[in-house]
Tab-separated table of C-alpha atoms in Angstrom:
chain	number	residue	atom	x	y	z
A	16	UNK	CA	32.028	27.043	-260.827
A	17	UNK	CA	32.822	23.456	-261.668
A	18	UNK	CA	36.521	24.437	-261.743
A	19	UNK	CA	36.357	25.934	-258.244
A	20	UNK	CA	34.448	22.905	-256.998
A	21	UNK	CA	37.059	20.562	-258.477
A	22	UNK	CA	39.881	22.581	-256.940
A	23	UNK	CA	38.266	22.482	-253.508
A	24	UNK	CA	37.498	18.778	-253.801
A	25	UNK	CA	41.071	18.033	-254.936
A	26	UNK	CA	42.300	19.979	-251.902
A	27	UNK	CA	40.171	17.824	-249.598
A	28	UNK	CA	41.458	14.637	-251.265
A	29	UNK	CA	45.037	15.847	-250.716
A	30	UNK	CA	44.220	16.498	-247.046
A	31	UNK	CA	42.813	12.962	-246.661
A	32	UNK	CA	45.990	11.521	-248.197
A	33	UNK	CA	48.155	13.597	-245.840
A	34	UNK	CA	46.017	12.629	-242.849
A	35	UNK	CA	46.282	8.996	-243.948
A	36	UNK	CA	50.093	9.256	-244.146
A	37	UNK	CA	50.249	10.690	-240.633
A	38	UNK	CA	48.071	7.884	-239.373
A	39	UNK	CA	50.186	5.305	-241.225
A	40	UNK	CA	53.263	6.713	-239.513
A	41	UNK	CA	51.444	6.515	-236.166
A	42	UNK	CA	50.690	2.812	-236.665
A	43	UNK	CA	54.277	2.177	-237.728
A	44	UNK	CA	55.669	4.009	-234.693
A	45	UNK	CA	53.242	2.332	-232.302
A	46	UNK	CA	54.144	-1.163	-233.528
A	47	UNK	CA	57.854	-0.382	-233.368
A	48	UNK	CA	57.497	1.120	-229.886
A	49	UNK	CA	55.653	-2.010	-228.750
A	50	UNK	CA	58.164	-4.437	-230.162
A	51	UNK	CA	61.168	-2.435	-228.935
A	52	UNK	CA	59.489	-1.256	-225.701
A	53	UNK	CA	60.530	2.202	-226.849
A	54	UNK	CA	58.868	4.762	-224.549
A	55	UNK	CA	60.276	7.707	-226.477
A	56	UNK	CA	58.646	6.498	-229.694
A	57	UNK	CA	55.429	5.818	-227.766
A	58	UNK	CA	55.426	9.431	-226.559
A	59	UNK	CA	56.024	10.628	-230.113
A	60	UNK	CA	53.014	8.577	-231.292
A	61	UNK	CA	50.789	10.087	-228.604
A	62	UNK	CA	51.909	13.635	-229.361
A	63	UNK	CA	51.436	13.173	-233.109
A	64	UNK	CA	47.774	12.278	-232.717
A	65	UNK	CA	46.731	15.902	-232.339
A	66	UNK	CA	47.684	16.653	-235.917
A	67	UNK	CA	45.583	13.721	-237.127
A	68	UNK	CA	42.628	14.963	-235.059
A	69	UNK	CA	43.058	18.483	-236.473
A	70	UNK	CA	42.951	17.122	-240.010
A	71	UNK	CA	39.807	15.160	-239.128
A	72	UNK	CA	37.949	18.277	-237.995
A	73	UNK	CA	39.264	20.467	-240.805
A	74	UNK	CA	38.368	17.942	-243.547
A	75	UNK	CA	34.907	17.390	-242.093
A	76	UNK	CA	34.307	21.139	-242.039
A	77	UNK	CA	35.471	21.508	-245.642
A	78	UNK	CA	33.144	18.669	-246.708
A	79	UNK	CA	30.173	20.347	-245.010
A	80	UNK	CA	30.952	23.690	-246.683
A	81	UNK	CA	31.396	22.062	-250.089
A	82	UNK	CA	28.036	20.287	-249.759
A	83	UNK	CA	26.305	23.465	-248.624
A	84	UNK	CA	27.745	25.561	-251.433
A	85	UNK	CA	27.536	23.154	-254.360
A	86	UNK	CA	24.919	20.521	-253.422
A	87	UNK	CA	26.918	17.816	-255.194
A	88	UNK	CA	25.167	14.776	-256.641
A	89	UNK	CA	25.999	11.325	-257.973
A	90	UNK	CA	29.713	10.406	-257.877
A	91	UNK	CA	30.716	13.761	-256.355
A	92	UNK	CA	28.179	13.297	-253.566
A	93	UNK	CA	29.267	9.719	-252.955
A	94	UNK	CA	32.918	10.791	-252.821
A	95	UNK	CA	32.339	13.638	-250.351
A	96	UNK	CA	30.044	11.492	-248.212
A	97	UNK	CA	32.602	8.666	-248.257
A	98	UNK	CA	35.428	11.036	-247.323
A	99	UNK	CA	33.409	12.182	-244.283
A	100	UNK	CA	33.287	8.566	-243.130
A	101	UNK	CA	36.786	7.527	-244.223
A	102	UNK	CA	38.336	10.255	-242.047
A	103	UNK	CA	36.508	8.855	-239.027
A	104	UNK	CA	38.215	5.509	-239.658
A	105	UNK	CA	41.604	7.159	-240.186
A	106	UNK	CA	41.157	9.147	-236.985
A	107	UNK	CA	40.214	5.970	-235.091
A	108	UNK	CA	43.332	4.252	-236.438
A	109	UNK	CA	45.329	7.155	-235.017
A	110	UNK	CA	43.581	6.707	-231.656
A	111	UNK	CA	44.279	2.963	-231.653
A	112	UNK	CA	47.951	3.701	-232.322
A	113	UNK	CA	47.872	5.989	-229.279
A	114	UNK	CA	46.284	3.162	-227.278
A	115	UNK	CA	49.133	0.839	-228.295
A	116	UNK	CA	51.635	3.541	-227.327
A	117	UNK	CA	49.958	3.788	-223.911
A	118	UNK	CA	50.285	0.017	-223.510
A	119	UNK	CA	54.019	0.444	-224.093
A	120	UNK	CA	54.189	3.129	-221.395
A	121	UNK	CA	52.190	1.061	-218.900
A	122	UNK	CA	54.304	-2.051	-219.490
A	123	UNK	CA	57.494	-0.053	-219.219
A	124	UNK	CA	56.343	1.492	-215.974
A	125	UNK	CA	55.659	-1.980	-214.570
A	126	UNK	CA	59.216	-3.001	-215.358
A	127	UNK	CA	58.820	-4.915	-218.617
A	128	UNK	CA	61.895	-4.219	-220.732
A	129	UNK	CA	61.371	-6.673	-223.553
A	130	UNK	CA	58.655	-9.133	-224.493
A	131	UNK	CA	59.268	-12.768	-225.185
A	132	UNK	CA	60.449	-13.450	-228.707
A	133	UNK	CA	57.469	-15.602	-229.757
A	134	UNK	CA	55.040	-12.873	-228.634
A	135	UNK	CA	57.122	-10.257	-230.418
A	136	UNK	CA	57.053	-12.301	-233.603
A	137	UNK	CA	53.277	-12.544	-233.513
A	138	UNK	CA	52.782	-8.842	-232.826
A	139	UNK	CA	55.277	-7.906	-235.546
A	140	UNK	CA	53.410	-10.106	-238.008
A	141	UNK	CA	50.083	-8.580	-236.997
A	142	UNK	CA	51.599	-5.096	-237.201
A	143	UNK	CA	52.953	-5.762	-240.686
A	144	UNK	CA	49.652	-7.160	-241.904
A	145	UNK	CA	47.500	-4.304	-240.586
A	146	UNK	CA	49.940	-1.795	-242.050
A	147	UNK	CA	49.628	-3.571	-245.393
A	148	UNK	CA	45.837	-3.441	-245.092
A	149	UNK	CA	45.903	0.252	-244.235
A	150	UNK	CA	48.382	1.020	-247.046
A	151	UNK	CA	46.151	-0.779	-249.536
A	152	UNK	CA	43.073	1.074	-248.288
A	153	UNK	CA	44.767	4.448	-248.697
A	154	UNK	CA	46.263	3.520	-252.068
A	155	UNK	CA	42.827	2.328	-253.257
A	156	UNK	CA	41.379	5.677	-252.176
A	157	UNK	CA	44.149	7.680	-253.801
A	158	UNK	CA	44.111	5.735	-257.077
A	159	UNK	CA	40.335	5.180	-257.118
A	160	UNK	CA	41.015	1.452	-257.327
A	161	UNK	CA	37.960	-0.643	-256.425
A	162	UNK	CA	39.769	-3.889	-257.262
A	163	UNK	CA	42.486	-3.203	-254.721
A	164	UNK	CA	39.914	-2.068	-252.134
A	165	UNK	CA	38.114	-5.347	-252.617
A	166	UNK	CA	41.201	-7.340	-251.659
A	167	UNK	CA	41.768	-5.755	-248.246
A	168	UNK	CA	39.517	-8.069	-246.299
A	169	UNK	CA	41.434	-11.089	-247.611
A	170	UNK	CA	44.347	-10.004	-245.392
A	171	UNK	CA	42.025	-9.201	-242.529
A	172	UNK	CA	41.140	-12.860	-241.992
A	173	UNK	CA	44.819	-13.561	-241.351
A	174	UNK	CA	44.948	-10.681	-238.847
A	175	UNK	CA	41.913	-12.078	-236.999
A	176	UNK	CA	43.545	-15.526	-236.896
A	177	UNK	CA	46.767	-14.064	-235.550
A	178	UNK	CA	44.923	-12.272	-232.789
A	179	UNK	CA	43.345	-15.558	-231.727
A	180	UNK	CA	46.814	-17.130	-231.777
A	181	UNK	CA	48.131	-14.341	-229.526
A	182	UNK	CA	45.312	-14.970	-227.051
A	183	UNK	CA	45.896	-18.717	-227.076
A	184	UNK	CA	49.596	-18.172	-226.532
A	185	UNK	CA	48.951	-15.983	-223.518
A	186	UNK	CA	46.646	-18.510	-221.958
A	187	UNK	CA	49.124	-21.329	-222.522
A	188	UNK	CA	51.832	-19.245	-220.883
A	189	UNK	CA	49.586	-18.011	-218.119
A	190	UNK	CA	51.541	-19.868	-215.503
A	191	UNK	CA	54.807	-18.359	-216.670
A	192	UNK	CA	53.493	-14.835	-216.873
A	193	UNK	CA	52.571	-14.203	-213.342
A	194	UNK	CA	52.046	-10.565	-214.043
A	195	UNK	CA	48.402	-10.287	-215.116
A	196	UNK	CA	49.008	-6.694	-216.051
A	197	UNK	CA	51.376	-7.777	-218.779
A	198	UNK	CA	48.945	-10.297	-220.233
A	199	UNK	CA	46.094	-7.811	-220.155
A	200	UNK	CA	48.125	-5.038	-221.801
A	201	UNK	CA	49.708	-7.189	-224.474
A	202	UNK	CA	46.282	-8.706	-225.264
A	203	UNK	CA	44.897	-5.219	-225.597
A	204	UNK	CA	47.710	-4.300	-227.987
A	205	UNK	CA	46.854	-7.226	-230.221
A	206	UNK	CA	43.194	-6.289	-230.040
A	207	UNK	CA	44.033	-2.699	-231.062
A	208	UNK	CA	46.005	-3.989	-234.026
A	209	UNK	CA	43.093	-6.171	-235.035
A	210	UNK	CA	40.751	-3.149	-234.858
A	211	UNK	CA	43.148	-1.141	-237.063
A	212	UNK	CA	42.726	-3.890	-239.649
A	213	UNK	CA	38.924	-3.617	-239.367
A	214	UNK	CA	39.046	0.129	-239.946
A	215	UNK	CA	41.251	-0.405	-242.997
A	216	UNK	CA	38.636	-2.825	-244.359
A	217	UNK	CA	35.919	-0.227	-243.727
A	218	UNK	CA	37.914	2.403	-245.623
A	219	UNK	CA	38.182	-0.042	-248.513
A	220	UNK	CA	34.405	-0.567	-248.448
A	221	UNK	CA	33.824	3.187	-248.604
A	222	UNK	CA	36.195	3.407	-251.575
A	223	UNK	CA	34.209	0.682	-253.356
A	224	UNK	CA	30.947	2.490	-252.564
A	225	UNK	CA	32.058	5.842	-253.886
A	226	UNK	CA	33.431	4.254	-257.054
A	227	UNK	CA	30.491	1.967	-257.794
A	228	UNK	CA	27.531	3.423	-255.867
A	229	UNK	CA	26.817	-0.104	-254.686
A	230	UNK	CA	25.620	-0.327	-251.096
A	231	UNK	CA	25.837	-4.125	-251.160
A	232	UNK	CA	29.495	-3.876	-250.183
A	233	UNK	CA	28.450	-2.945	-246.643
A	234	UNK	CA	26.319	-6.047	-246.228
A	235	UNK	CA	28.807	-8.693	-247.264
A	236	UNK	CA	30.259	-9.234	-243.792
A	237	UNK	CA	26.883	-9.139	-241.995
B	17	UNK	CA	2.000	-1.379	-261.983
B	18	UNK	CA	0.178	-0.952	-265.295
B	19	UNK	CA	-2.872	0.605	-263.598
B	20	UNK	CA	-0.559	3.125	-262.045
B	21	UNK	CA	0.524	4.509	-265.414
B	22	UNK	CA	-1.058	7.834	-266.338
B	23	UNK	CA	0.883	8.727	-269.461
B	24	UNK	CA	2.618	6.363	-271.852
B	25	UNK	CA	4.821	7.338	-274.780
B	26	UNK	CA	6.090	4.855	-277.360
B	27	UNK	CA	8.557	5.662	-280.158
B	28	UNK	CA	7.668	9.274	-279.536
B	29	UNK	CA	9.278	11.779	-281.847
B	30	UNK	CA	8.717	15.418	-282.676
B	31	UNK	CA	9.409	17.396	-285.823
B	32	UNK	CA	9.629	21.091	-286.583
B	33	UNK	CA	9.073	20.914	-290.327
B	34	UNK	CA	11.509	18.281	-291.554
B	35	UNK	CA	13.789	18.633	-288.554
B	36	UNK	CA	13.435	15.897	-286.000
B	37	UNK	CA	14.080	17.403	-282.557
B	38	UNK	CA	13.037	14.515	-280.315
B	39	UNK	CA	13.269	10.794	-281.062
B	40	UNK	CA	12.493	7.343	-279.702
B	41	UNK	CA	11.122	8.356	-276.324
B	42	UNK	CA	9.487	5.496	-274.456
B	43	UNK	CA	8.230	6.539	-271.040
B	44	UNK	CA	5.643	5.424	-268.526
B	45	UNK	CA	4.698	8.353	-266.291
B	46	UNK	CA	3.139	7.333	-263.011
B	47	UNK	CA	-0.113	8.578	-261.542
B	48	UNK	CA	-0.089	10.776	-258.446
B	49	UNK	CA	3.611	11.395	-258.581
B	50	UNK	CA	5.961	14.087	-259.782
B	51	UNK	CA	8.189	13.404	-262.763
B	52	UNK	CA	11.046	15.793	-263.480
B	53	UNK	CA	12.353	16.341	-266.994
B	54	UNK	CA	15.941	17.557	-267.024
B	55	UNK	CA	18.432	18.265	-269.771
B	56	UNK	CA	20.512	21.059	-271.307
B	57	UNK	CA	18.823	24.133	-272.775
B	58	UNK	CA	17.350	23.527	-276.188
B	59	UNK	CA	17.104	19.748	-275.878
B	60	UNK	CA	13.324	19.799	-276.237
B	61	UNK	CA	12.102	19.395	-272.664
B	62	UNK	CA	9.367	22.014	-273.055
B	63	UNK	CA	8.461	20.682	-276.483
B	64	UNK	CA	8.123	17.232	-274.962
B	65	UNK	CA	5.753	18.186	-272.130
B	66	UNK	CA	3.704	20.479	-274.383
B	67	UNK	CA	2.839	17.382	-276.362
B	68	UNK	CA	0.787	16.063	-273.450
B	69	UNK	CA	-1.867	18.768	-273.834
B	70	UNK	CA	-1.219	19.275	-277.556
B	71	UNK	CA	-0.017	22.828	-277.043
B	72	UNK	CA	2.354	22.116	-279.921
B	73	UNK	CA	-0.639	21.916	-282.268
B	74	UNK	CA	-0.460	25.711	-282.312
B	75	UNK	CA	2.966	25.629	-284.000
B	76	UNK	CA	2.876	25.644	-287.791
B	77	UNK	CA	4.638	22.629	-289.363
B	78	UNK	CA	5.021	20.850	-286.018
B	79	UNK	CA	4.442	17.117	-286.210
B	80	UNK	CA	4.328	14.324	-283.668
B	81	UNK	CA	5.427	10.760	-284.370
B	82	UNK	CA	4.804	7.647	-282.342
B	83	UNK	CA	2.218	7.225	-279.664
B	84	UNK	CA	1.155	9.196	-276.592
B	85	UNK	CA	-1.543	7.712	-274.421
B	86	UNK	CA	-3.212	9.221	-271.396
B	87	UNK	CA	-5.185	6.693	-269.387
B	88	UNK	CA	-4.621	4.300	-272.278
B	89	UNK	CA	-6.175	6.621	-274.905
B	90	UNK	CA	-4.100	7.943	-277.817
B	91	UNK	CA	-4.409	11.728	-277.510
B	92	UNK	CA	-3.494	12.308	-281.148
B	93	UNK	CA	-6.456	10.390	-282.515
B	94	UNK	CA	-8.836	12.390	-284.710
B	95	UNK	CA	-11.756	12.113	-282.310
B	96	UNK	CA	-9.935	13.699	-279.380
B	97	UNK	CA	-11.466	16.967	-278.179
B	98	UNK	CA	-8.435	19.182	-277.598
B	99	UNK	CA	-10.368	21.554	-275.316
B	100	UNK	CA	-11.308	18.654	-273.066
B	101	UNK	CA	-7.727	17.418	-273.197
B	102	UNK	CA	-6.391	20.791	-272.055
B	103	UNK	CA	-8.908	20.828	-269.213
B	104	UNK	CA	-7.596	17.455	-268.135
B	105	UNK	CA	-3.956	18.475	-268.638
B	106	UNK	CA	-3.296	21.911	-267.158
B	107	UNK	CA	-0.143	23.928	-267.574
B	108	UNK	CA	1.884	26.351	-265.481
B	109	UNK	CA	4.505	28.430	-267.251
B	110	UNK	CA	7.911	29.808	-266.341
B	111	UNK	CA	6.680	33.357	-265.820
B	112	UNK	CA	3.447	33.879	-263.931
B	113	UNK	CA	0.867	35.040	-266.461
B	114	UNK	CA	-2.261	36.134	-264.611
B	115	UNK	CA	-4.974	37.835	-266.646
B	116	UNK	CA	-5.165	41.586	-266.005
B	117	UNK	CA	-8.321	41.030	-264.002
B	118	UNK	CA	-9.266	40.494	-260.387
B	119	UNK	CA	-8.009	37.502	-258.431
B	120	UNK	CA	-11.557	36.129	-258.429
B	121	UNK	CA	-11.968	36.555	-262.200
B	122	UNK	CA	-8.676	34.797	-262.849
B	123	UNK	CA	-9.896	31.698	-261.040
B	124	UNK	CA	-13.428	31.539	-262.449
B	125	UNK	CA	-12.339	32.183	-266.030
B	126	UNK	CA	-11.729	28.495	-266.804
B	127	UNK	CA	-14.758	26.999	-265.043
B	128	UNK	CA	-17.029	29.518	-266.810
B	129	UNK	CA	-15.666	28.405	-270.172
B	130	UNK	CA	-16.277	24.757	-269.492
B	131	UNK	CA	-19.680	24.746	-267.780
B	132	UNK	CA	-22.513	26.824	-266.396
B	133	UNK	CA	-21.965	27.575	-262.743
B	134	UNK	CA	-23.996	29.395	-260.132
B	135	UNK	CA	-22.427	32.259	-258.189
B	136	UNK	CA	-22.214	29.998	-255.158
B	137	UNK	CA	-20.501	27.259	-257.147
B	138	UNK	CA	-17.982	29.756	-258.496
B	139	UNK	CA	-17.342	31.152	-255.026
B	140	UNK	CA	-16.720	27.633	-253.857
B	141	UNK	CA	-14.330	26.884	-256.745
B	142	UNK	CA	-12.390	30.068	-255.952
B	143	UNK	CA	-12.035	29.188	-252.288
B	144	UNK	CA	-11.102	25.529	-252.882
B	145	UNK	CA	-8.619	26.342	-255.660
B	146	UNK	CA	-6.916	29.079	-253.660
B	147	UNK	CA	-6.733	26.827	-250.603
B	148	UNK	CA	-5.202	24.025	-252.678
B	149	UNK	CA	-2.635	26.434	-254.062
B	150	UNK	CA	-1.827	27.709	-250.555
B	151	UNK	CA	-2.849	31.279	-251.450
B	152	UNK	CA	-6.249	31.572	-249.742
B	153	UNK	CA	-5.062	33.024	-246.445
B	154	UNK	CA	-3.073	35.711	-248.230
B	155	UNK	CA	-5.810	36.880	-250.634
B	156	UNK	CA	-9.182	35.943	-249.095
B	157	UNK	CA	-9.849	39.568	-248.157
B	158	UNK	CA	-8.926	41.015	-251.532
B	159	UNK	CA	-10.467	38.658	-254.069
B	160	UNK	CA	-11.780	41.651	-256.026
B	161	UNK	CA	-8.349	43.242	-256.093
B	162	UNK	CA	-6.186	43.101	-259.215
B	163	UNK	CA	-4.131	39.951	-259.725
B	164	UNK	CA	-1.383	42.144	-261.090
B	165	UNK	CA	-0.795	43.605	-257.628
B	166	UNK	CA	0.295	40.275	-256.196
B	167	UNK	CA	3.980	39.413	-255.808
B	168	UNK	CA	5.627	37.137	-258.389
B	169	UNK	CA	5.381	34.114	-256.094
B	170	UNK	CA	1.723	34.839	-255.316
B	171	UNK	CA	0.980	35.310	-259.017
B	172	UNK	CA	2.505	31.920	-259.774
B	173	UNK	CA	0.388	30.274	-257.075
B	174	UNK	CA	-2.623	32.092	-258.544
B	175	UNK	CA	-1.792	30.551	-261.918
B	176	UNK	CA	-1.645	27.139	-260.241
B	177	UNK	CA	-5.038	27.870	-258.614
B	178	UNK	CA	-6.373	28.831	-262.058
B	179	UNK	CA	-5.252	25.435	-263.397
B	180	UNK	CA	-6.761	23.602	-260.408
B	181	UNK	CA	-10.091	25.430	-260.865
B	182	UNK	CA	-10.926	23.364	-263.950
B	183	UNK	CA	-10.248	20.153	-262.067
B	184	UNK	CA	-7.368	18.705	-264.112
B	185	UNK	CA	-5.756	15.296	-263.619
B	186	UNK	CA	-2.316	16.193	-264.926
B	187	UNK	CA	-0.387	19.413	-264.297
B	188	UNK	CA	2.515	20.349	-266.567
B	189	UNK	CA	4.967	22.793	-265.053
B	190	UNK	CA	7.579	24.426	-267.260
B	191	UNK	CA	10.234	25.841	-264.912
B	192	UNK	CA	7.525	27.127	-262.554
B	193	UNK	CA	9.920	28.634	-260.027
B	194	UNK	CA	12.778	29.857	-262.185
B	195	UNK	CA	11.707	33.506	-261.935
B	196	UNK	CA	10.940	33.402	-258.205
B	197	UNK	CA	12.931	34.212	-255.076
B	198	UNK	CA	14.003	31.333	-252.734
B	199	UNK	CA	11.037	31.709	-250.344
B	200	UNK	CA	8.483	31.723	-253.165
B	201	UNK	CA	10.334	28.816	-254.768
B	202	UNK	CA	10.081	26.857	-251.537
B	203	UNK	CA	6.339	27.533	-251.383
B	204	UNK	CA	5.886	26.280	-254.943
B	205	UNK	CA	7.950	23.178	-254.155
B	206	UNK	CA	5.892	22.499	-251.001
B	207	UNK	CA	2.789	22.930	-253.103
B	208	UNK	CA	4.025	20.454	-255.725
B	209	UNK	CA	4.655	17.980	-252.929
B	210	UNK	CA	1.085	18.357	-251.647
B	211	UNK	CA	-0.550	18.378	-255.083
B	212	UNK	CA	1.084	15.142	-256.203
B	213	UNK	CA	-1.215	13.291	-253.777
B	214	UNK	CA	-4.120	14.034	-256.127
B	215	UNK	CA	-2.560	14.990	-259.434
B	216	UNK	CA	0.074	13.706	-261.830
B	217	UNK	CA	2.739	16.373	-262.127
B	218	UNK	CA	5.399	16.735	-264.791
B	219	UNK	CA	7.943	19.453	-264.179
B	220	UNK	CA	10.663	20.790	-266.438
B	221	UNK	CA	13.470	22.305	-264.430
B	222	UNK	CA	17.041	23.417	-264.882
B	223	UNK	CA	17.574	23.321	-261.160
B	224	UNK	CA	19.036	19.903	-260.358
B	225	UNK	CA	18.406	20.251	-256.637
B	226	UNK	CA	14.799	21.161	-257.324
B	227	UNK	CA	14.362	18.076	-259.500
B	228	UNK	CA	15.912	15.994	-256.718
B	229	UNK	CA	13.681	17.558	-254.060
B	230	UNK	CA	10.287	17.522	-255.727
B	231	UNK	CA	10.187	14.485	-257.996
B	232	UNK	CA	9.968	10.747	-257.569
B	233	UNK	CA	11.035	9.968	-261.147
B	234	UNK	CA	13.513	11.848	-263.302
B	235	UNK	CA	14.027	11.728	-267.056
B	236	UNK	CA	17.184	13.047	-268.687
B	237	UNK	CA	16.964	14.252	-272.294
B	238	UNK	CA	20.035	15.040	-274.339
B	239	UNK	CA	20.977	16.095	-277.853
B	240	UNK	CA	24.338	14.422	-278.267
B	241	UNK	CA	25.370	15.956	-281.590
B	242	UNK	CA	24.227	19.161	-283.227
B	243	UNK	CA	21.567	18.443	-285.800
B	244	UNK	CA	20.537	15.174	-284.211
B	245	UNK	CA	17.279	14.812	-282.280
B	246	UNK	CA	17.364	14.694	-278.480
B	247	UNK	CA	16.802	11.292	-276.924
B	248	UNK	CA	15.815	9.958	-273.550
B	249	UNK	CA	19.150	8.983	-272.038
B	250	UNK	CA	17.943	7.760	-268.668
B	251	UNK	CA	14.642	7.529	-266.827
B	252	UNK	CA	14.657	6.164	-263.322
B	253	UNK	CA	13.781	6.811	-259.696
B	254	UNK	CA	15.001	10.270	-258.695
B	255	UNK	CA	16.940	8.825	-255.739
B	256	UNK	CA	18.846	6.590	-258.116
B	257	UNK	CA	19.490	9.290	-260.722
B	258	UNK	CA	20.984	11.678	-258.165
B	259	UNK	CA	23.085	9.195	-256.235
B	260	UNK	CA	24.109	6.584	-258.746
B	261	UNK	CA	22.937	7.220	-262.309
B	262	UNK	CA	23.357	4.301	-264.686
B	263	UNK	CA	24.524	6.342	-267.642
B	264	UNK	CA	27.798	8.273	-267.682
B	265	UNK	CA	26.162	11.051	-269.742
B	266	UNK	CA	23.544	11.579	-267.005
B	267	UNK	CA	26.282	11.698	-264.387
B	268	UNK	CA	28.296	14.213	-266.397
B	269	UNK	CA	25.266	16.445	-266.823
B	270	UNK	CA	23.930	16.437	-263.271
B	271	UNK	CA	27.381	16.945	-261.798
B	272	UNK	CA	27.884	19.970	-264.035
B	273	UNK	CA	30.600	18.495	-266.224
B	274	UNK	CA	28.694	19.737	-269.265
B	275	UNK	CA	25.422	21.428	-270.162
């Protein structure tokens, strides 16, 4: 029975990794669509979210069945419980990518063809950092690497700082950007990126918990 | 904390002849709680709990080493009355073993051995014991019927009632639900949960989920190498053992990686 359990659990882990890759691609596409004002890529990001959502539901269902059939304990229990939460974060990252894609569509509809270069630079930097965070979180999960998971929030401080910089920049340019819609949408995009970083940090915390069983990890930022 | 300790073992060991089967067990078992003893088959779990009412005295060449105290008194001292000890420390076995007598006679058997009782006192003991073991409603109208006609689950609850009838302080349970169906098992588990309010319960079980459900403390015994005595690998709060055990060997066992 242990063999069957392991096979099923390995299958779930594979699904999480696949779901994570899809979500990574969604973030990548969303950032690129934003920077390039690429509506086609934005549409692709929105359409791709369904597959991420399907994985979310399917993995959750498999976790419930595995718990019902095998009543796992200790590390197995912590892993399955953590997976159930990690997929929520991955799914939310997918949703935030969709939100960014929608920003692109709204801006495009209001006639914005390209953002100013200094804004683009900031958003690109934020995009790169949150993708690094998310990559590290997924790699830490895949490789069961608590040390790597522990380092994710170091990057997150930089993401938070960048978001503040984006806001400041908008306010300083408020007179130039007469279109409030642009400011609001671009601010939202930076906020969505910042939230993606937060979810990546949360995934890292879940990885640390399932590897160490230590709940303290969830209290460190409180 | 110290006042809350019912049973204390120090450097406990057990021998069958010259073979040491258990070694170096230091445990403090808490009052009014359920302690689960888990471990692979043959590691000495039953042997260990049978020490607490000196059931092992009946085995030729068996020998106990170290110290076992109940309420601070060494139960292996010469002046200990084993009959009194077994009244204080009752036992429920894997298979229900009612006497081939009536339900009523099964319950009053113990009290009659220990003291003179009036008919009214015995009636009262029967009712209280069966109520405590959650069997009263099912058998109150057939107390003079044969105990052998009860279902397996009812027989096991009758055996628990028989233990309760002599007013013990500690109840040892050696896989009490392993031969029962899921509904009867659930009844026994509910009963354990209620009884722990007034008794100290020690249960041996192979069912990890049962240990997790019914106990507050769990002890894991393991024989690491053939020929060596089993040792206490980990003893901790049940919540801790089943979510984040400290010892890798405990984790491997409870997750089914061996044993």
